[in-house]
Coordinates of C-alpha atoms in Angstrom, one line a residue:
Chain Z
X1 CA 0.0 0.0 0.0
X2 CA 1.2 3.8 -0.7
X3 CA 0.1 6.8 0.9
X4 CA -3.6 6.4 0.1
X5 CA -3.9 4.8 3.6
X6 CA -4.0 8.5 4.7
X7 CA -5.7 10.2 2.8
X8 CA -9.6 10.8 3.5
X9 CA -12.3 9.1 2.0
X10 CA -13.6 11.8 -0.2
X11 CA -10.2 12.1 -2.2
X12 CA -9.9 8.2 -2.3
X13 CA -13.5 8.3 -4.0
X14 CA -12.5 10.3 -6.7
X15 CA -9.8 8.5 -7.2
X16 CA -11.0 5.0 -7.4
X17 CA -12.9 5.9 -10.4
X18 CA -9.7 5.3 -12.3
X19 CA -7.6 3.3 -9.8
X20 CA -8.6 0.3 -8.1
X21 CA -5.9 0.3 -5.2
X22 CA -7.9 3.6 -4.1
X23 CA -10.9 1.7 -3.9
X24 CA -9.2 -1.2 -2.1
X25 CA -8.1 1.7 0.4
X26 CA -11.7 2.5 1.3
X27 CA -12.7 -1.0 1.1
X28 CA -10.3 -2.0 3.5
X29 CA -11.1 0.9 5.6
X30 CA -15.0 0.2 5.7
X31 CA -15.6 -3.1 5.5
X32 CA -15.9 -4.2 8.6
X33 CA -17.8 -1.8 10.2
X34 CA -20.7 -2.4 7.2
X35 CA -20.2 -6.1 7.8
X36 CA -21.2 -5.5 11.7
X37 CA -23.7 -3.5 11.2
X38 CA -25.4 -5.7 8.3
X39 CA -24.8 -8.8 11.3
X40 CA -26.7 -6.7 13.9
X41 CA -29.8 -6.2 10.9
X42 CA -30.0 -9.6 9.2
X43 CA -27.8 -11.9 10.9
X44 CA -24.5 -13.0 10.6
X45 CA -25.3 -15.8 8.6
X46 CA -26.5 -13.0 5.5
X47 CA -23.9 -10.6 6.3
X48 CA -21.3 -11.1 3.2
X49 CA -24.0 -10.9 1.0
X50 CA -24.9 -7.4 2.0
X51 CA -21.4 -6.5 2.4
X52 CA -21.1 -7.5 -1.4
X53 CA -23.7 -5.8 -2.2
X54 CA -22.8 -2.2 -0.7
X55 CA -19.1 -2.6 -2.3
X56 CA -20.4 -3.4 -5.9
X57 CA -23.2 -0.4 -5.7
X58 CA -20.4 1.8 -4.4
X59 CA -18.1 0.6 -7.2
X60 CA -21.2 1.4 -10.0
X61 CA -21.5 4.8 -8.0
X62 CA -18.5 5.9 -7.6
X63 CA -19.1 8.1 -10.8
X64 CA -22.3 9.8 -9.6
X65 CA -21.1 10.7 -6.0
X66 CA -19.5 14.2 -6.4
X67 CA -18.4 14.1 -3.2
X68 CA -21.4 16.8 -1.8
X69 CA -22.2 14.4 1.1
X70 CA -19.8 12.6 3.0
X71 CA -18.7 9.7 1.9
X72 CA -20.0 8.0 5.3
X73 CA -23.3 9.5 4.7
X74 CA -23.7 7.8 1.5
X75 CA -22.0 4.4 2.5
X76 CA -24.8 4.3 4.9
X77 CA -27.4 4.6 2.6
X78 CA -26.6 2.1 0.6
X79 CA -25.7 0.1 3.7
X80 CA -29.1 0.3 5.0
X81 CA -30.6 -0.1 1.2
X82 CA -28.6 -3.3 1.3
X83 CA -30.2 -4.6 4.0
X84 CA -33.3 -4.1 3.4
X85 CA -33.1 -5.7 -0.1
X86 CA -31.4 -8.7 1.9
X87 CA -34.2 -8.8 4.3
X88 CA -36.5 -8.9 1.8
X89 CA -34.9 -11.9 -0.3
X90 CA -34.9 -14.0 2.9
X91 CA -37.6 -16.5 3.1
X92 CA -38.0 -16.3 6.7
X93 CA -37.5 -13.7 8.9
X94 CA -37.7 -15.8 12.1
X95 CA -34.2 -16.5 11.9
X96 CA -33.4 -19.8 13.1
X97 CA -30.5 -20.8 15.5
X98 CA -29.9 -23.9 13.6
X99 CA -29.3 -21.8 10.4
X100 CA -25.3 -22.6 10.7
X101 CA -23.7 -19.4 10.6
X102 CA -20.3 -18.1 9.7
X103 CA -16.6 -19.2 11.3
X104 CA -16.4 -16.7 13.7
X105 CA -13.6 -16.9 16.6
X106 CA -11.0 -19.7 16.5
X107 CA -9.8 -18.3 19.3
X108 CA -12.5 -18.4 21.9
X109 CA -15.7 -20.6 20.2
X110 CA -17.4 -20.0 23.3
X111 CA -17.7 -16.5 23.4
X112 CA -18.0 -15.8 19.4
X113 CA -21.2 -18.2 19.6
X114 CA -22.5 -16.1 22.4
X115 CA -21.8 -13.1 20.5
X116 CA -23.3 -14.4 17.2
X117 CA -26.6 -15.4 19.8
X118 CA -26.8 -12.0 20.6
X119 CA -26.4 -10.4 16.7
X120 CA -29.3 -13.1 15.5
X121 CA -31.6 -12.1 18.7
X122 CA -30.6 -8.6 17.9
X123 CA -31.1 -9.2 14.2
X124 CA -34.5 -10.5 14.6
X125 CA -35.7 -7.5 16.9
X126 CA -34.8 -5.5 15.0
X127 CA -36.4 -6.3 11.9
X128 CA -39.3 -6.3 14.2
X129 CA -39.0 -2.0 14.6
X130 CA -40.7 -0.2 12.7
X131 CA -38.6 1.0 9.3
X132 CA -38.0 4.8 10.5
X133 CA -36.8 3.8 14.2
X134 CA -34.9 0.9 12.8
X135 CA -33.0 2.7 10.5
X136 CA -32.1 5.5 13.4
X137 CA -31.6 2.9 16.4
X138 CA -28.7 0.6 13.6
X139 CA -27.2 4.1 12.1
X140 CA -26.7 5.5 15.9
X141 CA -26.1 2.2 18.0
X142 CA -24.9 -0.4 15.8
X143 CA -22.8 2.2 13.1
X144 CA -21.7 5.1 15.9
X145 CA -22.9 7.7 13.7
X146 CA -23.3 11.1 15.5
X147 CA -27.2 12.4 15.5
X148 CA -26.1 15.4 12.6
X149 CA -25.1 12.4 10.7
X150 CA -27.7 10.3 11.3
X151 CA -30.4 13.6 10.0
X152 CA -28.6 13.7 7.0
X153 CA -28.7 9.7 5.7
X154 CA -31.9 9.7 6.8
X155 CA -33.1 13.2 5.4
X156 CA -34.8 14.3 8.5
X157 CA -34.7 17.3 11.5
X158 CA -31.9 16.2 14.5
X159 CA -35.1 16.2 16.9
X160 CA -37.3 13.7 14.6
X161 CA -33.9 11.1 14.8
X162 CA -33.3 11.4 18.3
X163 CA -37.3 10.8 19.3
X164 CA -37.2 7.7 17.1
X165 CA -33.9 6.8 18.6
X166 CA -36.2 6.7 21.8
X167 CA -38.8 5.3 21.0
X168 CA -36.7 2.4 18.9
X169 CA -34.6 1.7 22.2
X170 CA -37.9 1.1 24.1
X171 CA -39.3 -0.9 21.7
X172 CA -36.0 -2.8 21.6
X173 CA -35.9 -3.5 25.1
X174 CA -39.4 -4.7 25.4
X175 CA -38.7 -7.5 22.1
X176 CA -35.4 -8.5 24.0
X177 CA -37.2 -8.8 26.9
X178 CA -40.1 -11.3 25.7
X179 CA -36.9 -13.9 24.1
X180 CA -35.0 -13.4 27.1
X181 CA -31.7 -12.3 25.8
X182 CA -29.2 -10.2 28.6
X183 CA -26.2 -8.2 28.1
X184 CA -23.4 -9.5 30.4
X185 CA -21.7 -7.1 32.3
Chain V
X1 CA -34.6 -5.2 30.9
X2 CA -33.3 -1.6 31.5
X3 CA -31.1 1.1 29.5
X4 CA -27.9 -0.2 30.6
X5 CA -29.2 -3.9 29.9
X6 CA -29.8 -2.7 26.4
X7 CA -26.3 -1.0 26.6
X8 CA -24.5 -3.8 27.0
X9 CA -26.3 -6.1 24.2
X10 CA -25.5 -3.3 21.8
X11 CA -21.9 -3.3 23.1
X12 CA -21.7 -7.5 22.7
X13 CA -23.3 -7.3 19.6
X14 CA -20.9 -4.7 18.0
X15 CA -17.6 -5.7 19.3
X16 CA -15.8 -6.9 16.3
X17 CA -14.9 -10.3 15.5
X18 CA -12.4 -12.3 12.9
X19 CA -15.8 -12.2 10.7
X20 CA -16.0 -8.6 10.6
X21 CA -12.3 -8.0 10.3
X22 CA -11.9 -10.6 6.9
X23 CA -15.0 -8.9 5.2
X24 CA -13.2 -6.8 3.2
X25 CA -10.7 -9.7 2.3
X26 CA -13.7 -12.0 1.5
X27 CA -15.1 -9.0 -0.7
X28 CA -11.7 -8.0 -2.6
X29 CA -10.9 -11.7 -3.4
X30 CA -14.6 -12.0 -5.2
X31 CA -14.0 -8.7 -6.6
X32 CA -10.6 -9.5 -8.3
X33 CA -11.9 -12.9 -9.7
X34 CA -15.0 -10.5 -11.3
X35 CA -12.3 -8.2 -12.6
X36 CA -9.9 -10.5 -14.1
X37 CA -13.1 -12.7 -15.8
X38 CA -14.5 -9.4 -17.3
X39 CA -11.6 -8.5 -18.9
X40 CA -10.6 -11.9 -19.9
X41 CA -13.9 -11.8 -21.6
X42 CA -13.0 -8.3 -22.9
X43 CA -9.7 -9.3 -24.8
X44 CA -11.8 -12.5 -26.3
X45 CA -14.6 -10.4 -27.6
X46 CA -11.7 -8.0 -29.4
X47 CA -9.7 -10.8 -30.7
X48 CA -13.1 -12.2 -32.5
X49 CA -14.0 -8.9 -33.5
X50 CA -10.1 -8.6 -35.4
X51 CA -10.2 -11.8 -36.7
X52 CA -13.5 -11.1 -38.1
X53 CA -12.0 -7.6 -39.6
X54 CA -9.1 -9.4 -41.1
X55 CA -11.1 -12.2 -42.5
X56 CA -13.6 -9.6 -44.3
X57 CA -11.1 -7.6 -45.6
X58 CA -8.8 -10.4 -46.9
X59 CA -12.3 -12.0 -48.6
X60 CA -12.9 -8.8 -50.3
X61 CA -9.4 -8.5 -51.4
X62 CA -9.9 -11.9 -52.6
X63 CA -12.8 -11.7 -54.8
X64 CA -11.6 -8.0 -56.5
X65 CA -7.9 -8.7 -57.0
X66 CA -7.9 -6.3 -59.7
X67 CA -8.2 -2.2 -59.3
X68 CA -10.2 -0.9 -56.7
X69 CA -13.9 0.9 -57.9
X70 CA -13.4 4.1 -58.2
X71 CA -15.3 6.9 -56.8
X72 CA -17.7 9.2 -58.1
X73 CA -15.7 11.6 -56.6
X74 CA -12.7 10.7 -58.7
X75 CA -14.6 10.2 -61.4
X76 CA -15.7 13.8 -61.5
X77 CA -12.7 15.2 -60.9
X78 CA -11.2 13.5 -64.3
X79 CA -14.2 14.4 -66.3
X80 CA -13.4 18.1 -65.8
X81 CA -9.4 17.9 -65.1
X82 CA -9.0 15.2 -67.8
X83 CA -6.9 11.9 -66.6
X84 CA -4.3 11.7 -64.3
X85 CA -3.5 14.2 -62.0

């Protein structure tokens, strides 16, 4: 890798137009955070596919985004476009425990299966929320995105996000409830 | 189940894992393989679409071996210049 490991997204976009190593840059650099955040929304088992599917629209793109928005912003959209399209390919939304999922941890199996427990439970509750308080509750809790940022993928006033961040939470809580599942400290 | 109880699912569920970290190694891999097919099938298509050129033009070469037509162009031109140039 050259120097395009530092420099910020929004020169990286326009340079992966022409040159794939830029695009590998911000591929490398993303990746994983849209592969945890598509676990969290349609389980881990579906996650590469949306992961896939965000890269190759953002490849196709490249040449319409003109770099107005953040490049977060629009990652995001087509993060959460991604998801949805996923969600609405799979059969059954009642996702199964005994759907194998991914290698996750050779390190502790253990733990990664609790973890990949708690993304299916979590994935299944939230499909559960209604579309607007989902998309607020994953961009803000699953992604980190700051409220400002959150208003602009979404299109909508700070106060609207952070009132469907609310009532998304309490929703959540009451659906994690009924199955049971528990942080650990 | 309270905030903090919802805090701490949301910090389980978005630690990162090996998973996370090797998406954009799974996706690159895929994404070179596309690459290299498409343009495998790129320099196939133009290699038929040569061989196709060369055959054409050596067939017409072949069935007019003598002068080529001439224009009407050319014609004109001798009709008010006279022949040759």
């Amino acid at each position: 890798m050259n120097d395009y490991t530092h420099m910020p997204d929004s020169t990286l976009a326009k340079l992966a137009l022409r040159d794939e190593q830029a695009f590998e840059v911000l591929v490398n650099r993303h990746a994983a955070g849209i592969h945890r955040l598509a676990a969290n929304m349609v389980g881990p088992g579906a996650a590469d596919d949306v992961v896939q599917e965000v890269f190759i629209s953002v490849h196709k793109g490249l040449r319409g985004f003109r770099g107005e928005a953040q490049f977060s912003t629009w990652l995001h959209r087509i993060a959460l476009n991604a998801c949805y399209k996923t969600l609405n390919n799979k059969k059954n939304l009642s996702l199964s425990l005994s759907e194998a999922p991914e290698p996750i941890s050779p390190h502790n199996p253990e733990r990664a299966g609790d973890q990949a427990n708690i993304r299916e439970h979590l994935a299944q509750a939230m499909a559960n929320l209604p579309k607007d308080q989902r998309e607020a509750v994953a961009l803000r809790e699953l992604s980190g995105l700051e409220y400002a940022e959150i208003a602009k993928v979404l299109g909508i006033e700070l106060g609207t996000v952070k009132s469907r961040i609310n009532r998304g939470r309490h929703a959540l809580r009451e659906a994690l409830s009924q199955i049971g599942l528990k942080g650990s400290d | 189940m309270n905030e903090t109880d919802l805090n701490n699912i949301f910090r389980q569920a978005t630690a990162t894992t090996p998973a996370d970290q090797g998406a954009a190694k799974r996706f690159l891999d895929h994404h070179r393989s596309r690459r290299k097919s498409y343009r495998h099938r790129l320099s196939l298509v133009s290699l038929i679409l040569a061989s196709a050129a060369a055959f054409t033009g050596t067939t017409i070469l072949i069935s007019h071996p003598n002068a080529l037509p001439s224009s009407a162009a050319y014609d004109a031109y001798n009709s008010i210049q006279g022949d040759g140039w």
